[in-house]
Coordinates of C-alpha atoms in Angstrom, one line a residue:
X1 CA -100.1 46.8 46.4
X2 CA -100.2 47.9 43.2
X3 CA -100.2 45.2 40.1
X4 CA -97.2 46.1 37.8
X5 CA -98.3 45.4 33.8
X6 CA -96.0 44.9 31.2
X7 CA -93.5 42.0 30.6
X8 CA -90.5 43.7 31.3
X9 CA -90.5 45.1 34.1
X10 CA -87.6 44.3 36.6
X11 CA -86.9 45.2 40.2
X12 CA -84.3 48.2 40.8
X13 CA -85.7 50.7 38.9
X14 CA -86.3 48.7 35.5
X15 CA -81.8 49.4 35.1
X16 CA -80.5 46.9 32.6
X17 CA -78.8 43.8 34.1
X18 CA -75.0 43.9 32.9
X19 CA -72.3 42.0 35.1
X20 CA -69.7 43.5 36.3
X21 CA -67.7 40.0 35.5
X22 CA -68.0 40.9 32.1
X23 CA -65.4 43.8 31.3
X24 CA -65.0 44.7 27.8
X25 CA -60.9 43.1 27.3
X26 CA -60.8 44.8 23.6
X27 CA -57.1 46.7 23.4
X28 CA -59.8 48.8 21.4
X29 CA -62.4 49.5 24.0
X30 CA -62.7 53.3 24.3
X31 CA -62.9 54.5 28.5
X32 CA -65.0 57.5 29.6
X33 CA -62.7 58.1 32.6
X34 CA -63.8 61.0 35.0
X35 CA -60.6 61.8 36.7
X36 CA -60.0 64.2 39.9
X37 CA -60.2 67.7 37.5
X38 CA -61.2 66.7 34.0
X39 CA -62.8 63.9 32.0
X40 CA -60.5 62.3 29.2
X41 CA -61.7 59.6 27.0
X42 CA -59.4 57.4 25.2
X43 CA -58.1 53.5 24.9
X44 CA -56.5 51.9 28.5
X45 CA -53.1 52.3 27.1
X46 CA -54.0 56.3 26.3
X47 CA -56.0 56.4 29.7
X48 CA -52.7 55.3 31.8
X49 CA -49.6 57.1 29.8
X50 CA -51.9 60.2 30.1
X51 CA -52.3 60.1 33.5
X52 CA -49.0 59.0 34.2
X53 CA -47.7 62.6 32.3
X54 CA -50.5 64.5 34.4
X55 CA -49.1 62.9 37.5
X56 CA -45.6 63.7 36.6
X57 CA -46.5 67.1 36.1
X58 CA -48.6 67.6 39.4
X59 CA -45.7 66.2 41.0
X60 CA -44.1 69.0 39.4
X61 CA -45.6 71.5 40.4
X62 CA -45.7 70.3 44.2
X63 CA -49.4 69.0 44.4
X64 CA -48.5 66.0 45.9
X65 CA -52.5 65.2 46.4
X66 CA -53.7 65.6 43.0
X67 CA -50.5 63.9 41.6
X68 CA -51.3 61.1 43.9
X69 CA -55.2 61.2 42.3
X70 CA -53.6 60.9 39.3
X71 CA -51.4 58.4 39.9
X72 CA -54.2 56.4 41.3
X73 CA -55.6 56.3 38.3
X74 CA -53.4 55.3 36.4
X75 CA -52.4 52.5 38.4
X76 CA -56.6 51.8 37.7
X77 CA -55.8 51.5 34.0
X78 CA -52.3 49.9 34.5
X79 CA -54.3 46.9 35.9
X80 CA -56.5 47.0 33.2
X81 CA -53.8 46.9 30.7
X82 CA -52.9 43.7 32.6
X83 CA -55.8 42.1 32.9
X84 CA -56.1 42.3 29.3
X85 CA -53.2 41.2 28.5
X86 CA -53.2 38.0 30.7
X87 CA -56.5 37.2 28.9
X88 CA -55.0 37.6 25.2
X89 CA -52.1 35.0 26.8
X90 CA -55.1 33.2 27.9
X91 CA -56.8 32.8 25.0
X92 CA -53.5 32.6 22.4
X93 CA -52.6 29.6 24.5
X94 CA -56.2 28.1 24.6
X95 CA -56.0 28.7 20.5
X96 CA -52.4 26.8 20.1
X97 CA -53.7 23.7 22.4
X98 CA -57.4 23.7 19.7
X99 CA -55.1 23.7 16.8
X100 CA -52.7 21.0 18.5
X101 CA -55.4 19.0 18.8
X102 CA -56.7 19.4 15.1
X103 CA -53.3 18.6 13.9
X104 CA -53.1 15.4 15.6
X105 CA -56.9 14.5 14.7
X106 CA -55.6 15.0 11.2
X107 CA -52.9 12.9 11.6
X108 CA -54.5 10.3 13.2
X109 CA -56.8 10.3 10.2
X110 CA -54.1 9.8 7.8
X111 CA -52.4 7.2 9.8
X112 CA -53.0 3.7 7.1
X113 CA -55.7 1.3 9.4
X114 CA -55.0 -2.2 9.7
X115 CA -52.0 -2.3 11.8
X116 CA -52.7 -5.8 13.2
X117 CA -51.7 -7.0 9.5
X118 CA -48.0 -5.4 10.6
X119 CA -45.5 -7.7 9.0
X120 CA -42.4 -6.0 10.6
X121 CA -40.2 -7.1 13.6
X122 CA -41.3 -7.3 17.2
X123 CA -43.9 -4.4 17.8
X124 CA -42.5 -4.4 21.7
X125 CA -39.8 -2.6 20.0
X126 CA -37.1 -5.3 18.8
X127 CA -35.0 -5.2 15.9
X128 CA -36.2 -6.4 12.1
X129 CA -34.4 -9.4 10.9
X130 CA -32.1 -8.8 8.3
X131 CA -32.7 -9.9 5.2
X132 CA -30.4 -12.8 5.1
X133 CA -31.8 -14.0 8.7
X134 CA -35.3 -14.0 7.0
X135 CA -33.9 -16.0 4.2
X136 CA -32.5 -18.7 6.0
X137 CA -35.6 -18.5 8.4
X138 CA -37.4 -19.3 5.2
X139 CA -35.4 -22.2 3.5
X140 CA -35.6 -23.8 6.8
X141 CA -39.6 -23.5 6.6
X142 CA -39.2 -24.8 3.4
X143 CA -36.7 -28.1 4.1
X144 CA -39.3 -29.2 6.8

């Protein structure tokens, strides 16, 4: 066998590892699509209307199996669409729970320390004493 030089060579043909996991979810991304007749390049959203209209216009014409391939494709970009969108939901609610969490960092940080020093009512959630009840409570302290 043969001894392969060279650091980077890599089994298959030497093709670039990309996963297929890893679709571009840009509203921006820019599809080469090769479709049944004709190749049309354009956004996911410009991908599916156009081949919406095409299928409309197959059906049209009554080529029921080339507005079907048409169709098909852009059911293929519909999903896209989708997919994208669920992610930007994904990610807009993942954003909203960060900042939650900042804003209640920050206002734990601004909470004053030293609540054990609390000279307010009951902390199990009773009532204050009035003013006058803390008055008498005090002369009474006072006349023992």
């Amino acid at each position: 066998m043969k001894r392969i030089r060279g650091r980077h060579h890599r089994a298959g043909g030497g093709t670039p590892r990309t996963s297929s996991s890893q679709t571009p979810l840009n509203r921006n991304h820019v599809f080469d699509s090769n479709g049944p007749d004709l190749r049309i390049r354009g956004t996911a959203q410009q991908l599916f209307e156009k081949y919406l209209q095409l299928g409309r216009d197959a059906t049209g014409t009554g080529d029921r199996i080339l507005a079907e391939a048409y169709f098909q494709h852009a059911e293929h970009y519909f999903r896209i669409l989708n997919a994208m969108n669920q992610a930007a939901q994904q990610s807009q609610q993942e954003r909203n729970e960060r900042q939650a969490q900042r804003q209640r960092a920050y206002e734990d940080r601004r909470e004053p320390h030293g609540e054990e020093n609390y000279q307010g009512g009951d902390r199990e959630g009773g009532e204050q004493p009035s003013f006058e009840a803390q008055r008498s409570q005090d002369a009474s302290a006072e006349a023992e």
